[in-house]
Amino acid sequence: MSTPGRGLHGHVLDTLGPEITAGEYPPGSVLRTDELAQRFDVSRSVMREAVRVLESMHLVESRRRVGVTVRPKSEWNVYDPQVIRWRLAGKDRAPQLRSLTVLRSAIEPVAAGLAARHATAEQCAELTQCALGMVANSRGHKLEQYLVHDMAFHRVILDASGNEMFARLGDVVAEVLAGRTHHDVMFEDPDPAAVTLHVQVAEAVRAGDAARAEELTREITVGALQELDILAP
Amino acid sequence: MSTPGRGLHGHVLDTLGPEITAGEYPPGSVLRTDELAQRFDVSRSVMREAVRVLESMHLVESRRRVGVTVRPKSEWNVYDPQVIRWRLAGKDRAPQLRSLTVLRSAIEPVAAGLAARHATAEQCAELTQCALGMVANSRGHKLEQYLVHDMAFHRVILDASGNEMFARLGDVVAEVLAGRTHHDVMFEDPDPAAVTLHVQVAEAVRAGDAARAEELTREITVGALQELDILAP
DNA sequence: CGTGATGAATAAGTCTGACTTTTTGTCTCC
DNA sequence: GGAGACAAAAAGTCAGACTTATTCATCACG
């Protein structure tokens, strides 16, 4: 996605990263730099750079005389967008989607409340635009177009919150929404109630009604959680 | 902190990382690998590994014929524990502490609610232990001991939530609490009301009362926010 | 027997230098 | 003034030699 062909070490990461995050090597497994270099047909220097990146994600640990050992999942930098993408593409896609949706349910209502206080006029306009776009594409199997506006809507909310930690979750939320549309859930048109809620959130933010924006957004995320529960109770 | 002496490239990161996150190089600044290698007196290979790590944190971008360009703050991986540590040690320590506290106020109440549902008997016991430890050290300038139990308390809550995304914020919250004790705020003994709240949260979790655990934790985080507001309104 | 020191094997870490590739800026030439 | 060719610059890649820390096994000593 982001920058596919950023060098040989990137290509190595594109296959080794998903393998590790998919759990193909149990925690404590030992990889050797030389072997990996051979396997991917790259020089040791390139392989070392790739290992350094995996190490900075806390996926592996490199120790002298031992090798490159895979760390337990509990130590991974699970907020790293790259790690999130790898995991969403792999086997624990479902549990990952669940935990991210729970994260959303905690973050987004608070973010919406802050947005109601801090959003600029421009952001309010953009928000309304997005909500209208969702309404316009809520019927007639226009899921792709709907998704575009849905992702934009939540990104604006997170940005407008004025909190950088929230803002940086825009990509994650977008990924979750995209995953929902393209996979498990959402076979038909989106829930009309959810669409209405988005419009109301946009209104509340414009009106500066923090409590209402927060509560409405909470309803949206509760709905998202219920969708998952229906699928896998 | 974590692993200080993990090689030459680590030493380079220890000084270059903080420099970048402190904003010493404005976005778009260009660094050259060779110059950096000279400056830190390391070989190009070591320098390249360090750059790869910075690149994986989205602090810089390396492009041929151009050099290593510093990315704008809005693109940094601000959830990377290393980045958080660098920023907390640097100039935007105060705003960073604010945004992290807001993050806490969103996450922790939800985490406490989940903990009330999912916590094991062992975790409940540990939680009570921590709360008692806080009570025991809440008077008489035992701030350090108080802090230890406070950090442990919140870590248990996040772990017991059963959500890996929440669990991985344990280190961050610990860092925020430590920062609060060792710097700006907290000159005297902790607020007795806050101590009581912690005890009550432990009780609510043990009783499986999710709504109460959530609400009580919300009061705790609101208190933390107010502390910051008093200091810098 | 256990225990601690010695030493050899191993794999990561480091350095150097040569070469390749991509990109950019410039300089023509029309 | 624009299009295309050319040259320079910096990252990217590779191969090989060397260094260093760590582990494990062996052996001597209590």
Coordinates of C-alpha atoms (C1' of nucleotides) in Angstrom, one line a residue:
Chain A
M1 CA 0.0 0.0 0.0
S2 CA 2.0 2.9 1.3
T3 CA 5.3 2.6 -0.5
P4 CA 5.6 -0.9 -2.1
G5 CA 8.9 -0.7 -4.0
R6 CA 11.1 1.1 -1.6
G7 CA 14.1 -1.0 -2.3
L8 CA 15.1 -4.6 -1.8
H9 CA 14.8 -4.5 1.9
G10 CA 11.2 -3.4 1.4
H11 CA 10.5 -6.4 -0.7
V12 CA 11.9 -8.7 2.0
L13 CA 9.7 -7.1 4.6
D14 CA 6.7 -7.5 2.4
T15 CA 6.9 -11.3 2.7
L16 CA 8.8 -11.7 6.0
G17 CA 6.6 -9.3 7.9
P18 CA 3.3 -11.0 7.1
E19 CA 4.9 -14.4 7.8
I20 CA 5.9 -13.3 11.3
T21 CA 2.7 -11.5 12.2
A22 CA 0.7 -14.4 10.9
G23 CA 2.4 -16.5 13.6
E24 CA 4.2 -18.8 11.2
Y25 CA 7.2 -18.7 13.5
P26 CA 6.2 -19.4 17.1
P27 CA 7.7 -17.1 19.7
G28 CA 11.3 -17.9 20.4
S29 CA 11.9 -19.3 16.9
V30 CA 15.3 -18.5 15.7
L31 CA 16.1 -17.1 12.2
R32 CA 19.6 -16.6 10.9
T33 CA 20.5 -13.6 8.9
D34 CA 22.6 -15.5 6.5
E35 CA 19.9 -18.1 5.8
L36 CA 17.4 -15.3 5.3
A37 CA 19.7 -13.5 2.9
Q38 CA 20.1 -16.7 0.9
R39 CA 16.4 -17.4 0.9
F40 CA 15.5 -13.9 -0.4
D41 CA 18.6 -13.8 -2.6
V42 CA 19.8 -10.5 -1.2
S43 CA 23.1 -9.4 0.3
R44 CA 23.7 -9.5 4.0
S45 CA 23.6 -5.8 4.3
V46 CA 20.1 -5.6 2.8
M47 CA 18.9 -8.4 5.0
R48 CA 20.4 -6.7 8.1
E49 CA 18.4 -3.5 7.3
A50 CA 15.2 -5.5 7.1
V51 CA 15.9 -7.2 10.4
R52 CA 16.6 -3.8 12.0
V53 CA 13.1 -2.6 10.9
L54 CA 11.5 -5.8 12.3
E55 CA 13.4 -5.2 15.4
S56 CA 12.1 -1.6 15.7
M57 CA 8.6 -3.0 15.5
H58 CA 9.5 -5.4 18.3
L59 CA 8.6 -8.3 16.2
V60 CA 12.0 -9.8 16.6
E61 CA 15.1 -9.5 18.7
S62 CA 18.6 -9.8 17.3
R63 CA 21.3 -11.2 19.7
R64 CA 24.8 -12.2 19.1
R65 CA 25.7 -15.8 18.8
V66 CA 22.0 -16.6 18.9
G67 CA 20.4 -15.2 15.9
V68 CA 17.1 -13.3 15.2
T69 CA 14.5 -14.6 17.6
V70 CA 10.8 -14.0 17.2
R71 CA 9.2 -12.2 20.1
P72 CA 5.8 -13.1 21.5
K73 CA 2.8 -11.3 20.1
S74 CA 2.3 -9.5 23.4
E75 CA 5.4 -7.4 22.7
W76 CA 4.7 -6.4 19.2
N77 CA 4.2 -2.7 18.4
V78 CA 0.6 -3.3 17.4
Y79 CA -0.1 0.4 16.7
D80 CA 2.5 0.4 13.9
P81 CA 0.4 0.9 10.7
Q82 CA 2.6 -1.5 8.9
V83 CA 2.0 -4.2 11.5
I84 CA -1.7 -3.5 11.5
R85 CA -1.8 -3.9 7.7
W86 CA 0.2 -7.2 7.8
R87 CA -2.1 -8.6 10.4
L88 CA -5.3 -7.5 8.7
A89 CA -4.0 -9.3 5.6
G90 CA -3.2 -12.5 7.5
K91 CA -4.8 -15.1 9.6
D92 CA -5.8 -13.2 12.7
R93 CA -7.7 -10.7 10.6
A94 CA -11.0 -11.4 12.5
P95 CA -9.7 -10.9 16.1
Q96 CA -7.6 -8.0 14.9
L97 CA -10.7 -6.3 13.4
R98 CA -12.5 -6.9 16.7
S99 CA -9.9 -5.3 18.9
L100 CA -9.6 -2.4 16.5
T101 CA -13.3 -1.9 16.6
V102 CA -13.2 -1.9 20.4
L103 CA -10.5 0.7 20.1
R104 CA -12.6 2.8 17.9
S105 CA -15.5 2.6 20.3
A106 CA -13.3 4.1 23.0
I107 CA -11.6 6.8 20.9
E108 CA -14.1 8.1 18.4
P109 CA -16.8 9.3 20.8
V110 CA -14.3 11.3 22.8
A111 CA -12.8 12.6 19.5
A112 CA -16.2 13.7 18.3
G113 CA -16.8 15.6 21.5
L114 CA -13.5 17.4 21.1
A115 CA -14.2 18.0 17.5
A116 CA -17.4 19.8 18.4
R117 CA -15.3 22.2 20.4
H118 CA -12.3 22.6 18.1
A119 CA -13.5 22.0 14.5
T120 CA -13.0 24.9 12.1
A121 CA -15.7 26.1 9.8
E122 CA -13.9 24.4 6.9
Q123 CA -13.9 21.1 8.8
C124 CA -17.6 21.4 9.6
A125 CA -18.3 22.0 5.9
E126 CA -16.2 19.0 5.0
L127 CA -18.0 16.9 7.5
T128 CA -21.4 17.8 6.2
Q129 CA -20.1 17.1 2.7
C130 CA -19.1 13.6 3.8
A131 CA -22.4 12.9 5.5
L132 CA -24.3 14.0 2.4
G133 CA -22.1 11.8 0.3
M134 CA -23.0 8.9 2.6
V135 CA -26.7 9.6 2.3
A136 CA -26.5 9.8 -1.5
N137 CA -24.8 6.4 -1.7
S138 CA -26.7 4.6 1.0
R139 CA -29.0 2.9 -1.4
G140 CA -28.6 0.9 -4.5
H141 CA -25.4 -1.1 -4.0
K142 CA -23.0 1.8 -4.2
L143 CA -21.0 0.4 -1.3
E144 CA -17.7 1.6 -2.7
Q145 CA -18.7 5.2 -3.0
Y146 CA -20.4 5.0 0.4
L147 CA -17.1 3.7 1.9
V148 CA -15.1 6.6 0.5
H149 CA -17.3 9.1 2.2
D150 CA -17.5 7.0 5.4
M151 CA -13.7 6.9 5.7
A152 CA -13.4 10.6 5.0
F153 CA -16.1 11.4 7.6
H154 CA -14.3 9.6 10.4
R155 CA -10.9 11.0 9.4
V156 CA -12.2 14.5 9.6
I157 CA -13.7 13.9 13.0
L158 CA -10.4 12.5 14.3
D159 CA -8.4 15.4 12.7
A160 CA -10.8 18.0 14.0
S161 CA -10.4 16.7 17.6
G162 CA -7.1 18.6 17.7
N163 CA -5.4 15.7 19.3
E164 CA -2.5 14.3 17.4
M165 CA -2.9 10.8 18.9
F166 CA -6.4 10.7 17.7
A167 CA -5.6 12.1 14.3
R168 CA -3.1 9.4 13.6
L169 CA -5.7 6.8 14.0
G170 CA -7.4 8.0 10.8
D171 CA -5.6 5.4 8.7
V172 CA -6.4 2.6 11.1
V173 CA -10.1 3.5 11.2
A174 CA -10.1 3.7 7.4
E175 CA -8.6 0.3 7.2
V176 CA -11.2 -1.1 9.5
L177 CA -14.1 0.4 7.5
A178 CA -12.6 -0.9 4.3
G179 CA -12.1 -4.3 5.8
R180 CA -15.7 -4.4 6.9
T181 CA -17.0 -3.5 3.4
H182 CA -14.7 -5.8 1.5
H183 CA -14.9 -8.8 3.7
D184 CA -17.1 -10.4 6.3
V185 CA -19.8 -7.9 7.0
M186 CA -22.0 -5.7 4.8
F187 CA -23.5 -7.6 2.1
E188 CA -26.3 -5.2 1.5
D189 CA -26.8 -1.5 1.8
P190 CA -25.7 0.1 5.0
D191 CA -28.0 0.4 8.0
P192 CA -30.2 3.6 7.4
A193 CA -30.0 4.3 11.1
A194 CA -26.2 4.5 11.0
V195 CA -26.4 6.9 8.1
T196 CA -28.8 9.2 10.0
L197 CA -26.5 9.1 13.0
H198 CA -23.6 10.4 10.8
V199 CA -25.7 13.3 9.6
Q200 CA -26.7 14.1 13.1
V201 CA -23.1 14.0 14.3
A202 CA -22.1 16.4 11.6
E203 CA -24.9 18.7 12.8
A204 CA -23.9 18.4 16.4
V205 CA -20.3 19.2 15.7
R206 CA -21.3 22.3 13.6
A207 CA -23.5 23.3 16.5
G208 CA -20.7 22.9 19.0
D209 CA -22.7 20.5 21.0
A210 CA -20.0 18.3 22.4
A211 CA -22.1 16.0 24.6
R212 CA -24.5 15.3 21.8
A213 CA -21.7 14.6 19.3
E214 CA -20.1 12.3 21.7
E215 CA -23.2 10.4 22.5
L216 CA -24.3 10.0 18.9
T217 CA -20.8 8.8 17.9
R218 CA -21.0 6.3 20.7
E219 CA -24.2 5.0 19.2
I220 CA -22.4 4.6 15.9
T221 CA -19.5 2.6 17.4
V222 CA -21.9 0.5 19.4
G223 CA -23.6 -0.4 16.2
A224 CA -20.2 -1.3 14.7
L225 CA -19.6 -3.6 17.7
Q226 CA -23.0 -5.2 17.4
E227 CA -22.3 -5.9 13.7
L228 CA -19.3 -8.0 14.8
D229 CA -21.2 -9.7 17.6
I230 CA -23.9 -10.8 15.2
L231 CA -21.3 -12.3 13.0
A232 CA -19.3 -14.0 15.7
P233 CA -21.2 -13.9 19.0
Chain B
M1 CA 15.7 2.7 28.9
S2 CA 14.6 -0.4 27.1
T3 CA 17.8 -1.7 25.5
P4 CA 20.3 1.1 25.5
G5 CA 23.4 -0.5 24.1
R6 CA 22.1 -2.6 21.3
G7 CA 24.9 -1.8 18.9
L8 CA 26.4 1.2 17.2
H9 CA 23.2 2.0 15.2
G10 CA 21.4 2.1 18.6
H11 CA 23.8 4.8 19.8
V12 CA 23.2 6.8 16.7
L13 CA 19.4 6.6 17.2
D14 CA 19.7 7.7 20.8
T15 CA 21.0 11.1 19.7
L16 CA 19.5 11.4 16.2
G17 CA 16.0 10.3 17.2
P18 CA 15.6 12.9 19.9
E19 CA 17.0 15.6 17.7
I20 CA 14.4 14.9 15.0
T21 CA 11.5 14.5 17.3
A22 CA 12.5 17.7 19.1
G23 CA 12.0 19.5 15.8
E24 CA 15.6 20.5 15.4
Y25 CA 15.3 19.8 11.7
P26 CA 12.3 21.4 10.1
P27 CA 10.1 19.2 7.9
G28 CA 11.8 18.9 4.5
S29 CA 15.3 19.2 5.8
V30 CA 17.7 17.0 4.0
L31 CA 20.3 14.9 5.7
R32 CA 23.0 13.0 3.9
T33 CA 23.9 9.5 4.9
D34 CA 27.6 10.0 4.4
E35 CA 27.7 13.2 6.4
L36 CA 25.8 11.5 9.2
A37 CA 28.1 8.6 9.1
Q38 CA 31.1 11.0 9.5
R39 CA 29.4 12.9 12.2
F40 CA 28.8 9.9 14.4
D41 CA 32.0 8.2 13.3
V42 CA 30.4 5.0 12.1
S43 CA 30.5 3.2 8.8
R44 CA 27.9 3.8 6.1
S45 CA 26.3 0.4 6.7
V46 CA 25.6 1.2 10.4
M47 CA 24.3 4.6 9.4
R48 CA 22.0 3.0 6.8
E49 CA 20.5 0.7 9.4
A50 CA 19.8 3.6 11.7
V51 CA 18.1 5.5 8.8
R52 CA 16.0 2.4 8.0
V53 CA 14.7 2.5 11.6
L54 CA 13.9 6.2 11.5
E55 CA 12.2 5.5 8.1
S56 CA 10.0 2.8 9.6
M57 CA 8.9 5.3 12.3
H58 CA 8.0 7.6 9.5
L59 CA 10.3 10.3 10.9
V60 CA 12.3 10.5 7.7
E61 CA 12.0 9.4 4.1
S62 CA 15.0 8.3 2.1
R63 CA 15.1 9.0 -1.6
R64 CA 17.7 8.5 -4.3
R65 CA 19.7 11.4 -5.5
V66 CA 18.0 13.6 -2.8
G67 CA 19.0 12.3 0.6
V68 CA 17.2 11.6 3.8
T69 CA 14.4 14.1 4.2
V70 CA 12.6 14.8 7.5
R71 CA 8.9 14.3 7.4
P72 CA 6.4 16.6 9.0
K73 CA 5.3 15.8 12.5
S74 CA 1.8 14.9 11.3
E75 CA 3.2 11.8 9.6
W76 CA 5.2 10.4 12.5
N77 CA 4.3 7.1 14.1
V78 CA 3.4 8.8 17.4
Y79 CA 2.3 5.5 19.0
D80 CA 5.8 4.0 18.7
P81 CA 7.0 3.7 22.3
Q82 CA 10.5 4.8 21.2
V83 CA 9.1 8.0 19.6
I84 CA 7.0 8.7 22.7
R85 CA 10.0 8.4 24.9
W86 CA 12.1 10.6 22.7
R87 CA 9.3 13.3 22.6
L88 CA 8.7 13.1 26.4
A89 CA 12.4 13.7 26.9
G90 CA 12.5 16.7 24.6
K91 CA 10.9 20.0 24.1
D92 CA 7.3 19.2 23.3
R93 CA 7.1 17.3 26.5
A94 CA 4.2 19.3 27.8
P95 CA 1.9 19.1 24.8
Q96 CA 2.8 15.5 24.4
L97 CA 1.8 14.8 28.0
R98 CA -1.5 16.6 27.3
S99 CA -2.4 14.6 24.2
L100 CA -1.4 11.3 26.0
T101 CA -3.6 12.2 29.0
V102 CA -6.5 12.9 26.6
L103 CA -5.8 9.5 25.1
R104 CA -5.9 8.0 28.5
S105 CA -9.3 9.6 29.3
A106 CA -10.7 7.9 26.2
I107 CA -9.2 4.5 26.6
E108 CA -9.0 3.7 30.3
P109 CA -12.7 4.0 31.2
V110 CA -13.7 1.6 28.4
A111 CA -10.8 -0.7 29.4
A112 CA -12.0 -0.7 33.0
G113 CA -15.5 -1.6 31.9
L114 CA -14.1 -4.5 29.9
A115 CA -11.9 -5.5 32.8
A116 CA -14.9 -5.8 35.1
R117 CA -16.2 -8.4 32.6
H118 CA -13.0 -10.3 31.8
A119 CA -10.7 -10.0 34.7
T120 CA -9.5 -13.2 36.3
A121 CA -9.6 -13.8 40.0
E122 CA -5.8 -13.4 40.0
Q123 CA -6.0 -10.0 38.3
C124 CA -8.7 -8.9 40.7
A125 CA -6.4 -9.8 43.6
E126 CA -3.5 -8.0 42.0
L127 CA -5.7 -4.9 41.5
T128 CA -6.7 -4.8 45.1
Q129 CA -3.1 -5.2 46.1
C130 CA -2.2 -2.2 44.0
A131 CA -5.0 -0.1 45.4
L132 CA -4.0 -1.0 48.9
G133 CA -0.4 -0.1 48.1
M134 CA -1.6 3.3 46.9
V135 CA -3.5 3.9 50.1
A136 CA -0.5 2.9 52.2
N137 CA 1.8 5.4 50.4
S138 CA -0.7 8.2 49.9
R139 CA 0.5 10.2 52.9
G140 CA 3.9 11.3 54.1
H141 CA 5.9 12.1 50.9
K142 CA 6.2 8.5 49.7
L143 CA 5.5 9.6 46.1
E144 CA 7.9 7.1 44.6
Q145 CA 6.3 4.1 46.2
Y146 CA 2.9 5.5 45.4
L147 CA 3.8 5.8 41.8
V148 CA 4.9 2.2 41.6
H149 CA 1.5 1.0 42.7
D150 CA -0.3 3.5 40.6
M151 CA 1.5 2.4 37.4
A152 CA 0.9 -1.3 38.3
F153 CA -2.8 -0.6 38.9
H154 CA -3.4 0.9 35.5
R155 CA -1.3 -1.7 33.8
V156 CA -3.5 -4.4 35.3
I157 CA -6.6 -2.7 34.2
L158 CA -5.4 -2.4 30.7
D159 CA -4.2 -6.0 30.6
A160 CA -7.4 -7.3 32.2
S161 CA -9.5 -5.6 29.5
G162 CA -8.6 -8.5 27.3
N163 CA -8.0 -6.2 24.4
E164 CA -4.4 -6.3 23.0
M165 CA -4.6 -2.7 21.8
F166 CA -5.4 -1.5 25.3
A167 CA -2.9 -3.8 26.9
R168 CA -0.1 -2.3 24.8
L169 CA -0.8 1.1 26.2
G170 CA 0.4 0.0 29.6
D171 CA 3.9 1.4 29.0
V172 CA 2.6 4.7 27.7
V173 CA 0.3 5.2 30.7
A174 CA 3.2 4.3 33.0
E175 CA 5.4 6.9 31.3
V176 CA 2.7 9.5 31.7
L177 CA 2.2 8.8 35.4
A178 CA 6.0 8.8 35.9
G179 CA 6.3 12.1 34.0
R180 CA 3.6 13.6 36.2
T181 CA 5.3 12.6 39.4
H182 CA 8.8 13.5 38.4
H183 CA 8.0 16.8 36.7
D184 CA 5.4 19.5 36.5
V185 CA 2.6 18.3 38.7
M186 CA 2.4 16.6 42.1
F187 CA 4.4 18.5 44.6
E188 CA 2.6 17.2 47.6
D189 CA 0.8 14.0 48.5
P190 CA -1.7 12.7 45.9
D191 CA -5.3 13.8 46.0
P192 CA -7.2 11.6 48.6
A193 CA -10.2 11.5 46.4
A194 CA -8.2 10.0 43.6
V195 CA -6.9 7.3 45.9
T196 CA -10.4 6.4 47.0
L197 CA -11.5 6.2 43.4
H198 CA -8.8 3.6 42.7
V199 CA -10.0 1.5 45.6
Q200 CA -13.5 1.7 44.4
V201 CA -12.5 0.8 40.8
A202 CA -10.8 -2.3 42.2
E203 CA -14.0 -3.2 44.1
A204 CA -16.2 -2.6 41.0
V205 CA -14.0 -4.8 38.8
R206 CA -14.1 -7.5 41.4
A207 CA -17.8 -7.2 41.6
G208 CA -18.1 -7.4 37.9
D209 CA -19.9 -4.1 37.8
A210 CA -18.8 -2.8 34.4
A211 CA -20.8 0.4 34.3
R212 CA -19.6 1.5 37.7
A213 CA -15.9 0.6 36.9
E214 CA -16.2 2.6 33.7
E215 CA -17.7 5.6 35.4
L216 CA -15.3 5.6 38.3
T217 CA -12.3 5.4 36.0
R218 CA -13.8 8.2 34.0
E219 CA -13.7 10.3 37.1
I220 CA -10.0 9.4 37.6
T221 CA -9.0 10.5 34.2
V222 CA -11.1 13.6 34.4
G223 CA -9.1 14.4 37.5
A224 CA -5.9 13.9 35.6
L225 CA -7.1 16.2 32.9
Q226 CA -8.0 18.9 35.4
E227 CA -4.6 18.7 37.0
L228 CA -3.1 19.6 33.6
D229 CA -5.6 22.4 33.1
I230 CA -4.8 23.9 36.4
L231 CA -1.1 24.0 35.5
A232 CA -1.6 25.3 32.0
P233 CA -5.2 26.5 31.4
Chain C
dC1 C1' 29.1 -35.0 42.5
dG2 C1' 28.6 -30.2 41.8
dT3 C1' 30.9 -26.1 40.6
dG4 C1' 33.5 -23.0 38.5
dA5 C1' 37.1 -21.7 35.0
dT6 C1' 38.8 -22.3 30.2
dG7 C1' 38.5 -22.4 25.5
dA8 C1' 36.6 -23.1 21.1
dA9 C1' 32.7 -22.5 18.0
dT10 C1' 29.2 -19.5 16.3
dA11 C1' 26.5 -15.9 14.5
dA12 C1' 25.8 -11.1 14.7
dG13 C1' 28.3 -6.8 14.3
dT14 C1' 31.4 -3.7 11.8
dC15 C1' 34.2 -1.7 8.1
dT16 C1' 35.8 -0.8 3.5
dG17 C1' 35.7 -0.1 -1.2
dA18 C1' 33.9 -0.8 -5.6
dC19 C1' 30.0 -0.8 -8.4
dT20 C1' 24.9 0.1 -9.9
dT21 C1' 20.7 2.7 -10.3
dT22 C1' 17.7 6.3 -10.1
dT23 C1' 16.6 10.9 -10.1
dT24 C1' 17.4 15.7 -10.8
dG25 C1' 19.2 19.7 -12.7
dT26 C1' 21.3 21.7 -16.5
dC27 C1' 22.7 22.6 -21.0
dT28 C1' 22.0 22.3 -25.5
dC29 C1' 19.5 22.7 -29.8
dC30 C1' 15.5 23.4 -32.4
Chain D
dG1 C1' 10.7 28.7 -24.5
dG2 C1' 10.1 23.8 -24.6
dA3 C1' 11.9 19.0 -25.5
dG4 C1' 15.5 15.9 -25.2
dA5 C1' 20.2 14.5 -24.1
dC6 C1' 23.8 14.5 -20.8
dA7 C1' 26.3 14.7 -16.5
dA8 C1' 26.4 14.7 -11.6
dA9 C1' 24.9 13.3 -7.1
dA10 C1' 23.3 10.5 -3.6
dA11 C1' 21.2 6.3 -2.2
dG12 C1' 21.2 1.4 -3.1
dT13 C1' 23.6 -3.0 -3.6
dC14 C1' 27.1 -6.3 -3.1
dA15 C1' 31.2 -9.1 -1.6
dG16 C1' 34.7 -10.2 1.5
dA17 C1' 37.5 -9.7 5.5
dC18 C1' 37.7 -8.9 10.1
dT19 C1' 35.9 -8.2 15.2
dT20 C1' 33.4 -9.2 19.2
dA21 C1' 30.2 -11.0 22.3
dT22 C1' 27.8 -15.1 23.9
dT23 C1' 27.0 -19.7 24.5
dC24 C1' 28.1 -24.3 25.2
dA25 C1' 31.0 -28.1 26.3
dT26 C1' 34.8 -29.7 28.4
dC27 C1' 37.7 -30.3 32.2
dA28 C1' 40.0 -29.4 36.5
dC29 C1' 39.3 -28.5 41.2
dG30 C1' 36.9 -28.4 45.6

